[in-house]
PDB file of C-alpha atoms in Angstrom:
ATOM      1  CA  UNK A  12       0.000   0.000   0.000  1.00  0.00           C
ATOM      2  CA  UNK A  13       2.636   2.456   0.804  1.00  0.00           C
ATOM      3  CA  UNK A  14       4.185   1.990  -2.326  1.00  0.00           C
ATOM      4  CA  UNK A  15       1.382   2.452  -4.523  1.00  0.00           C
ATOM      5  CA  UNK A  16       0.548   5.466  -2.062  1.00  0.00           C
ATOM      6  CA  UNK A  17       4.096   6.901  -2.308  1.00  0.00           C
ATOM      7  CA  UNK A  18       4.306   6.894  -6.079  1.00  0.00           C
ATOM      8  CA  UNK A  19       0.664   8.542  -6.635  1.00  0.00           C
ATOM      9  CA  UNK A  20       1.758  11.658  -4.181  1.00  0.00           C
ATOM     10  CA  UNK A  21       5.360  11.420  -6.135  1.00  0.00           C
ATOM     11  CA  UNK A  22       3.952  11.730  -9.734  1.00  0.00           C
ATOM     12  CA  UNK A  23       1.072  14.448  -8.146  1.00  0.00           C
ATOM     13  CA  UNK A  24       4.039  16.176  -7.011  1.00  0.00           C
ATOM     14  CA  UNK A  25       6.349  16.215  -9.385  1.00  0.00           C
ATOM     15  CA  UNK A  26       3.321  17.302 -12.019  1.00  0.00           C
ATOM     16  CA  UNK A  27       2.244  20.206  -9.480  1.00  0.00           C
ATOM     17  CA  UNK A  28       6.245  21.587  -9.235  1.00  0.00           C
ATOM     18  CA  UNK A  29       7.301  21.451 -12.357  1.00  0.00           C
ATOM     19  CA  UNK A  30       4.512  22.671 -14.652  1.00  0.00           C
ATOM     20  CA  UNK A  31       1.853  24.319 -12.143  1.00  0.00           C
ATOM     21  CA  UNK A  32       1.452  26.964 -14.087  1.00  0.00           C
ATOM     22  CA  UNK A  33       1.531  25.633 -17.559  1.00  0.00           C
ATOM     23  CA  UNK A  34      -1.484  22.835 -16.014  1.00  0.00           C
ATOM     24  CA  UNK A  35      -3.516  25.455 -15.045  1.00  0.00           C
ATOM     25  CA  UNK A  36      -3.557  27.218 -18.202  1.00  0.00           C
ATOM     26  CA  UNK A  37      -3.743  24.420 -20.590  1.00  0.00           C
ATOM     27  CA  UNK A  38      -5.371  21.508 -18.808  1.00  0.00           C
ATOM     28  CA  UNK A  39      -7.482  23.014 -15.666  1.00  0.00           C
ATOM     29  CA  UNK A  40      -9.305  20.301 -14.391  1.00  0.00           C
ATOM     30  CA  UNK A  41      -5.691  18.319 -14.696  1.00  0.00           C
ATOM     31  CA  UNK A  42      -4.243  21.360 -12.219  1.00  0.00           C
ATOM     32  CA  UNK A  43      -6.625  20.971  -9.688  1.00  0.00           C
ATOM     33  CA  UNK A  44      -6.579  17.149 -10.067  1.00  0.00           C
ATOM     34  CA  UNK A  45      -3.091  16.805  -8.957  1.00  0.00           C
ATOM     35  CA  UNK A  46      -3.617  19.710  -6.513  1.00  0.00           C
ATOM     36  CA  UNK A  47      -6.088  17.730  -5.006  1.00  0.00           C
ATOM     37  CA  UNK A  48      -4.516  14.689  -4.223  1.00  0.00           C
ATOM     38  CA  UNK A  49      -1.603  16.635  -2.424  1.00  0.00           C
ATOM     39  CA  UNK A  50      -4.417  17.762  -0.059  1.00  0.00           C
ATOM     40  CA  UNK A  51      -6.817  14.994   0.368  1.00  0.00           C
ATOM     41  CA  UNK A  52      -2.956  13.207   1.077  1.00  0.00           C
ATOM     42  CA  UNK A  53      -1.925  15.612   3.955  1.00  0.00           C
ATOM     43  CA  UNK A  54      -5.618  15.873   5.131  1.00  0.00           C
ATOM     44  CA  UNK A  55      -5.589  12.044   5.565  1.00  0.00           C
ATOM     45  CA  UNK A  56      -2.366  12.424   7.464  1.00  0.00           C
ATOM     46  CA  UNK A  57      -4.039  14.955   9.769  1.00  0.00           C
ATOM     47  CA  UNK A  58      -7.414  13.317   9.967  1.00  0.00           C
ATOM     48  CA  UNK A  59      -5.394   9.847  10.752  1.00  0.00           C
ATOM     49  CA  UNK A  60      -3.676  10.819  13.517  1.00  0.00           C
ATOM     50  CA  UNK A  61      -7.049  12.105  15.056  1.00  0.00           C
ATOM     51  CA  UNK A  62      -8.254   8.910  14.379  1.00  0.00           C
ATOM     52  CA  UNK A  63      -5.821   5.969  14.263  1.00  0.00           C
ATOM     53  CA  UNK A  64      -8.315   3.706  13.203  1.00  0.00           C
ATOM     54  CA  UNK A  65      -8.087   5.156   9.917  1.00  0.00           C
ATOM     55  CA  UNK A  66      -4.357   5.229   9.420  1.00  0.00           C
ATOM     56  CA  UNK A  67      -3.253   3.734   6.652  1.00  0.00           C
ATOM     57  CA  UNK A  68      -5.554   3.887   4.192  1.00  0.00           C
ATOM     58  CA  UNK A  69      -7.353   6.991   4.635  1.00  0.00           C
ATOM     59  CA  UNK A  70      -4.902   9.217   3.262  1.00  0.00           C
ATOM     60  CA  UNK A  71      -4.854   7.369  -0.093  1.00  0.00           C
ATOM     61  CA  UNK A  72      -8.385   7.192  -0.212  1.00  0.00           C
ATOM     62  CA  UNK A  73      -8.584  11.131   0.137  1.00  0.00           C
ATOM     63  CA  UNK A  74      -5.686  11.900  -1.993  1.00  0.00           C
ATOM     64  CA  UNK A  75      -7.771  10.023  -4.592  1.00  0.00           C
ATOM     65  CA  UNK A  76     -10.991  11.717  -3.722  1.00  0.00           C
ATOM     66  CA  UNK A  77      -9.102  15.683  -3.316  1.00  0.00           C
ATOM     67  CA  UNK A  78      -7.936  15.007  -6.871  1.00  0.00           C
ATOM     68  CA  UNK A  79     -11.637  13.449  -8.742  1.00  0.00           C
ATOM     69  CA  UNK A  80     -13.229  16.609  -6.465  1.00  0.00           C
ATOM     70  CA  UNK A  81     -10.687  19.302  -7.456  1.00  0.00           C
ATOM     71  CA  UNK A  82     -11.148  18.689 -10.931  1.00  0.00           C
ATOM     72  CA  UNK A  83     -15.303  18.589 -10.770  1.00  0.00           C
ATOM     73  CA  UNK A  84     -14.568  21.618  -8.522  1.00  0.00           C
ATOM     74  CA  UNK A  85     -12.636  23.364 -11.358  1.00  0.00           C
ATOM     75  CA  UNK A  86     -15.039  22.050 -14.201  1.00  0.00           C
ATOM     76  CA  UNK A  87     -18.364  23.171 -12.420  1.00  0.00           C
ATOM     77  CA  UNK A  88     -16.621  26.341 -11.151  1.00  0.00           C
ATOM     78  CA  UNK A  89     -14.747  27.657 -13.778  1.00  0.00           C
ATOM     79  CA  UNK A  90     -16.076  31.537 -13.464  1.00  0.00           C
ATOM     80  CA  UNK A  91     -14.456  31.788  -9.976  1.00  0.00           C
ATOM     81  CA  UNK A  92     -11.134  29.673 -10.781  1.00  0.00           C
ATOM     82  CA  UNK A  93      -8.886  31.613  -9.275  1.00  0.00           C
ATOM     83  CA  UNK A  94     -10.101  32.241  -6.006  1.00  0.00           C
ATOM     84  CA  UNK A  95     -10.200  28.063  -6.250  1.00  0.00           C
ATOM     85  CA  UNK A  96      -6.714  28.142  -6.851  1.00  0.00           C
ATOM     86  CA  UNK A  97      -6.121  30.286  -4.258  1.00  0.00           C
ATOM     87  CA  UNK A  98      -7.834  28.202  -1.742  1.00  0.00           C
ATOM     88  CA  UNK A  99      -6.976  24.425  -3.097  1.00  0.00           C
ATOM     89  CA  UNK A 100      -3.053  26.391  -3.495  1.00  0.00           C
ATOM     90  CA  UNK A 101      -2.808  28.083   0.128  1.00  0.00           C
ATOM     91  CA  UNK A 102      -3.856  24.829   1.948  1.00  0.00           C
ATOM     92  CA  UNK A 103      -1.801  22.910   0.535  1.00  0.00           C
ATOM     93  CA  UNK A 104       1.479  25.031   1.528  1.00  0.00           C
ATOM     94  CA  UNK A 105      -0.441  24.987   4.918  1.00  0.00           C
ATOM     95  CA  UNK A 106      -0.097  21.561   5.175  1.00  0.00           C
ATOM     96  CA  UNK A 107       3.073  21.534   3.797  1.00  0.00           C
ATOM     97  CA  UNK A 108       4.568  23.989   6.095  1.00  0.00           C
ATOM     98  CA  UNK A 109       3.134  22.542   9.074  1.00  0.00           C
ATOM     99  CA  UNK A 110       4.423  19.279   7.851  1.00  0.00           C
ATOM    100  CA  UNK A 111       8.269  19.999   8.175  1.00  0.00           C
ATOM    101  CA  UNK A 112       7.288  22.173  11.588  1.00  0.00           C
ATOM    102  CA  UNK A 113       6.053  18.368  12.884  1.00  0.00           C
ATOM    103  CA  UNK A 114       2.923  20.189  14.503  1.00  0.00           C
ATOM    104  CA  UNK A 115       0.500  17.744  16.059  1.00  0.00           C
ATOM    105  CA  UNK A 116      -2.577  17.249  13.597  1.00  0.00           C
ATOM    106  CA  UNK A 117      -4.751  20.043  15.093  1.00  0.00           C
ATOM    107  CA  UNK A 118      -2.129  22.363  13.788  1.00  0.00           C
ATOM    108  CA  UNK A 119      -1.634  20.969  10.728  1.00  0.00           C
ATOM    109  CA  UNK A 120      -5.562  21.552   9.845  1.00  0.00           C
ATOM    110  CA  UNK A 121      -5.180  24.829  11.215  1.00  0.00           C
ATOM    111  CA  UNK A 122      -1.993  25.803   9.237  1.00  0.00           C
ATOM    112  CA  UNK A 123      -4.328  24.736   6.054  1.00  0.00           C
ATOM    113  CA  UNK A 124      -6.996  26.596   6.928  1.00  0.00           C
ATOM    114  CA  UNK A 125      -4.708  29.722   7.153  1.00  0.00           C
ATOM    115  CA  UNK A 126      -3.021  29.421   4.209  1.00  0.00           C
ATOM    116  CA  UNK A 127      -5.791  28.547   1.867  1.00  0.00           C
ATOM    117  CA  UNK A 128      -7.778  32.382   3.960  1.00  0.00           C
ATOM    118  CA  UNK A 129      -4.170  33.831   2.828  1.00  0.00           C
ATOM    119  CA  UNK A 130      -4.100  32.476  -0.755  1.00  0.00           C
ATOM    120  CA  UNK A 131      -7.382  34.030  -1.710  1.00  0.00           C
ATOM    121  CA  UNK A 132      -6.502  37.725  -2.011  1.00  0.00           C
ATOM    122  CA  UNK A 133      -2.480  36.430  -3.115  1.00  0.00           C
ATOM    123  CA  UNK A 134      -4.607  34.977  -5.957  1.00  0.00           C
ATOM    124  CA  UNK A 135      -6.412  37.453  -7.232  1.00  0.00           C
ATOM    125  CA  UNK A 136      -3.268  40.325  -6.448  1.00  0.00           C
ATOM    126  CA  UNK A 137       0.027  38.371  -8.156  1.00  0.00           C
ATOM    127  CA  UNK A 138      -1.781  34.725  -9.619  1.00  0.00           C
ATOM    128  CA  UNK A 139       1.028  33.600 -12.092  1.00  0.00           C
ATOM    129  CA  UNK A 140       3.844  34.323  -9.277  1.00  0.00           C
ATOM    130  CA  UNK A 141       1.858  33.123  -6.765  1.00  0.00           C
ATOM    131  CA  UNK A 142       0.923  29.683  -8.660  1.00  0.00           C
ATOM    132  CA  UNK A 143       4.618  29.531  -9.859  1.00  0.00           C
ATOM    133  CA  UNK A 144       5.843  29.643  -6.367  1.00  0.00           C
ATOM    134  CA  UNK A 145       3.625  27.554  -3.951  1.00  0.00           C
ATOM    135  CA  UNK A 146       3.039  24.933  -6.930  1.00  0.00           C
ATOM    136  CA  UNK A 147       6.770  24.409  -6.691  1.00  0.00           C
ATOM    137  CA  UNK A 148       7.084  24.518  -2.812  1.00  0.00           C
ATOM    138  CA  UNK A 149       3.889  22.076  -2.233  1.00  0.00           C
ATOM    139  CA  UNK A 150       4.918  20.135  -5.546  1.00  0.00           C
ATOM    140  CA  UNK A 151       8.719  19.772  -3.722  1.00  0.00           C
ATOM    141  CA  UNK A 152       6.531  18.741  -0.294  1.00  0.00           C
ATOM    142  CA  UNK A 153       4.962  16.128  -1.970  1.00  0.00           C
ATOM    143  CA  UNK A 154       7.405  14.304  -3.759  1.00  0.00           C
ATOM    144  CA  UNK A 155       9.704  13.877  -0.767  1.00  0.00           C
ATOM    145  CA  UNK A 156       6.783  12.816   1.377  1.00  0.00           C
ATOM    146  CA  UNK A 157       5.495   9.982  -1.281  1.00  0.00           C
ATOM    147  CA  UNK A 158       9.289   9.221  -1.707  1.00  0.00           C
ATOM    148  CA  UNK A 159       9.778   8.454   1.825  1.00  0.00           C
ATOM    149  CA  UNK A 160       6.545   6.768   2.157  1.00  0.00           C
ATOM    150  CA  UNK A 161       8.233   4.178  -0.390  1.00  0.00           C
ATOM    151  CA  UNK A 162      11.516   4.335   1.678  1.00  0.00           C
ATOM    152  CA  UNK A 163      10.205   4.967   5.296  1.00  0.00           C
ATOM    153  CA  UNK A 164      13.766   3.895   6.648  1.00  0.00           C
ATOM    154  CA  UNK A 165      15.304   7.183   5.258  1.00  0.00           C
ATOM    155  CA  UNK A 166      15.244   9.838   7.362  1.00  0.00           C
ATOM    156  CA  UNK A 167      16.779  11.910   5.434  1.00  0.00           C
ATOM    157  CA  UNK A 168      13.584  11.946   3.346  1.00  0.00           C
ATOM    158  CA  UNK A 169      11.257  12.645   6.167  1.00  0.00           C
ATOM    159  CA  UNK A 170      10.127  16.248   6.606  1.00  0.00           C
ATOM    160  CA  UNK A 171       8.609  16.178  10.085  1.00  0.00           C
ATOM    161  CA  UNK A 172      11.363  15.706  11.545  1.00  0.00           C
ATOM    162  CA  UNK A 173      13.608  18.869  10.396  1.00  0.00           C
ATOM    163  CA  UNK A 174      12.736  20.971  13.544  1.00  0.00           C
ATOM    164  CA  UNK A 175      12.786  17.879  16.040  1.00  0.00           C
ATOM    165  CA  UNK A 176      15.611  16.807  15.110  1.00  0.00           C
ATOM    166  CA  UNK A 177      17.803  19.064  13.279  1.00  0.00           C
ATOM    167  CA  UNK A 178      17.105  17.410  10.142  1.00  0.00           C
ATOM    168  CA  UNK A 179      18.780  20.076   8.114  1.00  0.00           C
ATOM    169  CA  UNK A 180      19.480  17.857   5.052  1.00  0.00           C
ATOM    170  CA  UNK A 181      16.058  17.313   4.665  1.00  0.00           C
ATOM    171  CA  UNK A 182      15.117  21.115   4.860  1.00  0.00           C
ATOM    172  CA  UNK A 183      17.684  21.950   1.884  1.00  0.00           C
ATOM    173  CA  UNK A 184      16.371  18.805  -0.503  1.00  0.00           C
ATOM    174  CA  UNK A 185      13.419  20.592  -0.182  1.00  0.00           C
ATOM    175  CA  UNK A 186      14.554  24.029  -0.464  1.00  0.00           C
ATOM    176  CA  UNK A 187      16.368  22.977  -3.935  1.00  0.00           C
ATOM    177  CA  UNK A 188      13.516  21.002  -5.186  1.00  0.00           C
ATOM    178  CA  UNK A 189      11.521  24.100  -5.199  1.00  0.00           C
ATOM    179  CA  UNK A 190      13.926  26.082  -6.258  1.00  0.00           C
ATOM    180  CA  UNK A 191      14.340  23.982  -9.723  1.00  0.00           C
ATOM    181  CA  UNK A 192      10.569  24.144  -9.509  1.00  0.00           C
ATOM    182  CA  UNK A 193      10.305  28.250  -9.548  1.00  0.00           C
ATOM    183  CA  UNK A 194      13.209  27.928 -11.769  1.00  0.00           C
ATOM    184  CA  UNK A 195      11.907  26.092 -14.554  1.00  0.00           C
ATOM    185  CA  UNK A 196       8.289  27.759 -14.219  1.00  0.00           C
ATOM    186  CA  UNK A 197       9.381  31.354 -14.196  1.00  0.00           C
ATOM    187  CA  UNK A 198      11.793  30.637 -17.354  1.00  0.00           C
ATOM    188  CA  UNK A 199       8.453  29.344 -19.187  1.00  0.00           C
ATOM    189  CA  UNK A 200       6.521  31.668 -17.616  1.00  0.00           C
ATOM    190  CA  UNK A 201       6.219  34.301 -20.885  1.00  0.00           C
ATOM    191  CA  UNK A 202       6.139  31.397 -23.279  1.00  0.00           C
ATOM    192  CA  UNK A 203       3.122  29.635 -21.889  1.00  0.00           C
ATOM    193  CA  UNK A 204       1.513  33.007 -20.971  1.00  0.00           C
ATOM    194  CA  UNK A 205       1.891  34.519 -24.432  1.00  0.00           C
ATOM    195  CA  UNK A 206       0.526  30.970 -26.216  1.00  0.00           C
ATOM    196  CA  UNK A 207      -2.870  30.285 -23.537  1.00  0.00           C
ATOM    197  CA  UNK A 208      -3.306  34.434 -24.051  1.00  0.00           C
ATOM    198  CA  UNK A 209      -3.617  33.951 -27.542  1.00  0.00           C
ATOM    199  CA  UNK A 210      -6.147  30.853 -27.021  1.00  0.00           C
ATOM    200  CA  UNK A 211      -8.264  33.361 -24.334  1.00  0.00           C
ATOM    201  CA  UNK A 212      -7.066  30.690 -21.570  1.00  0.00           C
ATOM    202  CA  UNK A 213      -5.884  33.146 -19.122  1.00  0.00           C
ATOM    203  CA  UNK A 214      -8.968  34.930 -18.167  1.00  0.00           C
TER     204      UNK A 214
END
C-alpha cells in the first residue's frame, strides 16, 4: 500500500512543481486534479492521527478523492477559478509547512486553513507568481513525502522531523527542489503566458 501510495503523491508532485502553471492554463481540471490529491494526502495524514483507526488507508483514499473533487470543482466552477486556486493552493502550503514544523494534527488543519484564507486575495493580487511559487514549494513537499513513504527507513527523506531533530538535510532537498521548480516555471513563464493568451485561456 505504501508503495502504490508513495508513487501517486510522487507523480502528483512532481506534475504540481514542475509545470503548475503551464497545467492550469492548458489543462485546468488536470491542475486541480493533482492539486487535489496533495491535499486529500496531507488531510488524511491529519485526519489519521485524530483517528488511528483510519491510518493507513485513509490518506490514499482522500488523496484520490481531493484530486476526482478538485477537478469537478474546477469544471463546475470555472467563473471563480482563481479564487479556487487560491484556496486548493494556500492549503496545501499549509499543510506543507506545518508538515516539516512536525505540529501535532490540530495544527496541521489549522496551518491549512490559514493558508488557503491567505491564498485568496495572493490569488487574485500576483496569480502567475503566486501559482509559480507555492506549486513548486507544495509540488517539492509532496514528492519527498510519497518518496519516503516508499523508503520509510530514510530519514533523510522525512520532513517532520527537520525541527525535532535538526534534520537540516532534509530542509535543503526541499529548499532545492523548489527552487528547480520556480526555476523552470518562471523561465516558461512568458512562453506559456503569451501561447494560452492567444487561445483566451488566461482569463
Amino acid at each position: 500500500m505504501n508503495i502504490v501510495e508513495g508513487l501517486v503523491i510522487i507523480g502528483a508532485g512532481i506534475g504540481v512543481m514542475a509545470f503548475g502553471l503551464l497545467l492550469f492554463y492548458a489543462i485546468l481540471p488536470l491542475y486541480y486534479g493533482l492539486l487535489g490529491v496533495g491535499v486529500g494526502y496531507w488531510l488524511g495524514v491529519a485526519l489519521g492521527g485524530l483517528m488511528p483507526a483510519t491510518a493507513g488507508w485513509l490518506s490514499l483514499v482522500l488523496a484520490i478523492a481531493g484530486g476526482v473533487g478538485f477537478g469537478l470543482l474546477a469544471y463546475f466552477f470555472e467563473p471563480i477559478r482563481r479564487v479556487l486556486v487560491g484556496i486548493g493552493t494556500g492549503a496545501a502550503v499549509g499543510f506543507a509547512i506545518a508538515g516539516a514544523l512536525g505540529v501535532n494534527e490540530l495544527l496541521m488543519l489549522l496551518g491549512a486553513f490559514i493558508g488557503a484564507i491567505i491564498g485568496i486575495p495572493l490569488a487574485l493580487a500576483i496569480f502567475d507568481q503566486l501559482i509559480i511559487i507555492a506549486s513548486s514549494l507544495a509540488g517539492a513537499a509532496a514528492a519527498l513525502d510519497g518518496a519516503h513513504l516508499i523508503l520509510p527507513g530514510v530519514d533523510r527523506l522525512d520532513r517532520t522531523i527537520i525541527l525535532s531533530e535538526g534534520n537540516w538535510i532534509t530542509l535543503m532537498l526541499w529548499l532545492v527542489l523548489t527552487a528547480v521548480g520556480i526555476v523552470y516555471q518562471a523561465s516558461n513563464l512568458e512562453g506559456w503566458r503569451e501561447r494560452f493568451e492567444a487561445r483566451g485561456s488566461t482569463r
